[in-house]
PDB file of C-alpha atoms in Angstrom:
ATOM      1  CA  UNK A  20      -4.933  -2.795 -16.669  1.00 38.00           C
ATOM      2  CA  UNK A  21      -2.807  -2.743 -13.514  1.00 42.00           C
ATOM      3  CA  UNK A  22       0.376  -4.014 -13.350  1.00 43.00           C
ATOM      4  CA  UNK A  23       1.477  -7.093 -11.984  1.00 45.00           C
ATOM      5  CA  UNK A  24       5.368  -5.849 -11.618  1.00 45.00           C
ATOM      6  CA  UNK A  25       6.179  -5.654  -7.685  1.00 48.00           C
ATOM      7  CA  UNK A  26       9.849  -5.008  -8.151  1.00 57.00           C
ATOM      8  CA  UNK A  27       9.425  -1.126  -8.445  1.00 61.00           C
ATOM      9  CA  UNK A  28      12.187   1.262  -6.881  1.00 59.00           C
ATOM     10  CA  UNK A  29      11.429   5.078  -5.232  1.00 57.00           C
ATOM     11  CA  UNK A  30      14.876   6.255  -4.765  1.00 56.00           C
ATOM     12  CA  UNK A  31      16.567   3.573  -3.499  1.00 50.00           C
ATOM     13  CA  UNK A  32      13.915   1.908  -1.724  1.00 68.00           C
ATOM     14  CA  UNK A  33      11.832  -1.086  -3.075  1.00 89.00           C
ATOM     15  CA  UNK A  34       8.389   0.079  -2.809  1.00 91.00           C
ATOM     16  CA  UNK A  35       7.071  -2.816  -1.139  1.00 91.00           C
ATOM     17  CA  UNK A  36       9.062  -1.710   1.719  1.00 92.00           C
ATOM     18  CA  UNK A  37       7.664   1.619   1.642  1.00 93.00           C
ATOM     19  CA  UNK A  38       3.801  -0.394   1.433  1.00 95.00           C
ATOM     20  CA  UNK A  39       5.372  -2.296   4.506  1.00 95.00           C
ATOM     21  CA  UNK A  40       6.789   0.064   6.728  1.00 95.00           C
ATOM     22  CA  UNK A  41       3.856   2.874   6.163  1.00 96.00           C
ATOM     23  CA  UNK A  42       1.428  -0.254   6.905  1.00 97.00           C
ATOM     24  CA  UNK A  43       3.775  -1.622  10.084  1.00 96.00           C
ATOM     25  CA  UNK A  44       3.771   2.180  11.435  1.00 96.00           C
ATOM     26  CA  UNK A  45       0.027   2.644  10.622  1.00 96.00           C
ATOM     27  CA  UNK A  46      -1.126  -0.968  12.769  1.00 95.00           C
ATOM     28  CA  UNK A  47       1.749  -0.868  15.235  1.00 95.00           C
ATOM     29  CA  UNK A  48       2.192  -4.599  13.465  1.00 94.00           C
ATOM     30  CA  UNK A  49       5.772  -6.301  14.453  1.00 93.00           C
ATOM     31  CA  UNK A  50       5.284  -8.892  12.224  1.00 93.00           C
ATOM     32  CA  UNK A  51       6.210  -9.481   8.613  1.00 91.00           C
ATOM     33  CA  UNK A  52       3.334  -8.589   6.048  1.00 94.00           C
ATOM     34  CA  UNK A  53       2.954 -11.100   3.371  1.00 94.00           C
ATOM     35  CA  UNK A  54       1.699  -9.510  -0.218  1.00 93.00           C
ATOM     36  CA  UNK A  55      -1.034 -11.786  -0.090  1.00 96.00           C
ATOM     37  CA  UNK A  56      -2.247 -10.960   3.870  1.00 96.00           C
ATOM     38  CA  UNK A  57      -5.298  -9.691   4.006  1.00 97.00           C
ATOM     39  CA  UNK A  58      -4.700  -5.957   5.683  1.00 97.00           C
ATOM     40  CA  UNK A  59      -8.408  -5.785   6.998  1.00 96.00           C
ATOM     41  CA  UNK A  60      -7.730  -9.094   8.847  1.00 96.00           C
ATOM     42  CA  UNK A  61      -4.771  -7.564  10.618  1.00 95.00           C
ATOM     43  CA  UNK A  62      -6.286  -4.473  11.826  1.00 95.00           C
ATOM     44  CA  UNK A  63      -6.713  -2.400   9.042  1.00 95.00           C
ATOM     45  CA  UNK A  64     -10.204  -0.602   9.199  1.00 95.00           C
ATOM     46  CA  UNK A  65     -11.973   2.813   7.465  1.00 94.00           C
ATOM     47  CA  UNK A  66      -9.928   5.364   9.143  1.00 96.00           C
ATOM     48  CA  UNK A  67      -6.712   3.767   9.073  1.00 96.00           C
ATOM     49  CA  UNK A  68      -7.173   2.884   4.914  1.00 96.00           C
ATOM     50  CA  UNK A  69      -7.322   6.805   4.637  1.00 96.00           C
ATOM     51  CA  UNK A  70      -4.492   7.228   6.258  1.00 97.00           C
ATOM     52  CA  UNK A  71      -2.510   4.803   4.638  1.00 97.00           C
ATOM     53  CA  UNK A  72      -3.625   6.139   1.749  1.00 98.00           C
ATOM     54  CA  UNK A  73      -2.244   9.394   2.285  1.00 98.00           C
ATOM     55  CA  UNK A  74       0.877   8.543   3.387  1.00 97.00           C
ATOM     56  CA  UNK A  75       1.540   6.435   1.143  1.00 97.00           C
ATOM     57  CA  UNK A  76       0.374   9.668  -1.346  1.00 97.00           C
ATOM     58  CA  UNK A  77       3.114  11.586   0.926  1.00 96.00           C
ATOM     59  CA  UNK A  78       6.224   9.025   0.598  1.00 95.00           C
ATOM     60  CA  UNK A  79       5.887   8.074  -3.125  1.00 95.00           C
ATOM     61  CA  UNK A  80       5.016  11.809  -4.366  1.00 94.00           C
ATOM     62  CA  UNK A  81       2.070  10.080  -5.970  1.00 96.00           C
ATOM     63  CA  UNK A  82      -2.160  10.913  -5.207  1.00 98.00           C
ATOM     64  CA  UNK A  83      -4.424   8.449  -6.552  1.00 98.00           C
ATOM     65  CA  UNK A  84      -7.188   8.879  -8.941  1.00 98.00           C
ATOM     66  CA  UNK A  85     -10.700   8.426  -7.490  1.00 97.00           C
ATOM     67  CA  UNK A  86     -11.400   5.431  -9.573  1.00 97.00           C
ATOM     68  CA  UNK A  87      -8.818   3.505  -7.704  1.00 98.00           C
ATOM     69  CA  UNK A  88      -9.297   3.984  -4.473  1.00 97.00           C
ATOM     70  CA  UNK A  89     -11.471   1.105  -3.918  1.00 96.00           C
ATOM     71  CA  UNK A  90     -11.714  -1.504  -1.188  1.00 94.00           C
ATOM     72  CA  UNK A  91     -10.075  -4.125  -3.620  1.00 95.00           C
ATOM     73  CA  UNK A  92      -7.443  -2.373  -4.607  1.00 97.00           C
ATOM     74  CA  UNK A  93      -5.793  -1.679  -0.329  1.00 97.00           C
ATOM     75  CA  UNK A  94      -6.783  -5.199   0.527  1.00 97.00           C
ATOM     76  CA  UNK A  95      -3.654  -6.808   0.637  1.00 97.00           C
ATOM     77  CA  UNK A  96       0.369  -5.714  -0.077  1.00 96.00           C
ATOM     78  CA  UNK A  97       0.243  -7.291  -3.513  1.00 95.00           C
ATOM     79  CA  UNK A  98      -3.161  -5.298  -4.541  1.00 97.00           C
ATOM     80  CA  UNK A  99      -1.357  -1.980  -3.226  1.00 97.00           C
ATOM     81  CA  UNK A 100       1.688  -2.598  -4.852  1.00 95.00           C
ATOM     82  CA  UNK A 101      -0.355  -3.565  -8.250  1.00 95.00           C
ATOM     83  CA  UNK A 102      -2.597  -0.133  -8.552  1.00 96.00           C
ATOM     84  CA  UNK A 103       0.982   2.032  -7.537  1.00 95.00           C
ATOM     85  CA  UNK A 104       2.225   0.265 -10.112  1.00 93.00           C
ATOM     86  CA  UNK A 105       0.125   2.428 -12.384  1.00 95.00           C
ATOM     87  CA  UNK A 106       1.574   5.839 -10.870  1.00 93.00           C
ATOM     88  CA  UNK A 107       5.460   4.800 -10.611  1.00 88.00           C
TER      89      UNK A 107
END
């Protein structure tokens, strides 16, 4: 079951900023990401979910298992934040 708890701390960083700055950096997006935005309506595509994926793997010290990475679970903040949730 993946957690629902979006309060989680790396250091002293929330990780939702983490999700949000590697995300911002990734899309060159100025605006503020809502946990519920849909990334793939913002400019997320294939090639940029890898990479977000990695770097995310790279700033949280953290590589996800194969069985989550799925479309549904890098669709939005909130469904990023849920399946890290299961590594932090």
């Amino acid at each position: 079951m993946i957690n629902d708890n979006t309060s989680i701390f790396k250091g002293n960083l929330l990780v939702s900023e983490i999700v949000n700055d590697v995300i911002k950096k990734l899309l060159d997006y100025p605006f503020i990401i809502h946990d519920n935005d849909k990334l793939f309506e913002i400019g997320l595509d294939s090639q940029s979910m890898l990479r977000l994926i990695v770097n995310l793997e790279e700033r949280l010290y953290i590589t996800f298992r194969d069985e989550h990475l799925i479309y549904g679970n890098f669709s939005t903040v909130g469904s990023i934040l849920r399946v890290i949730g299961l590594y932090i």
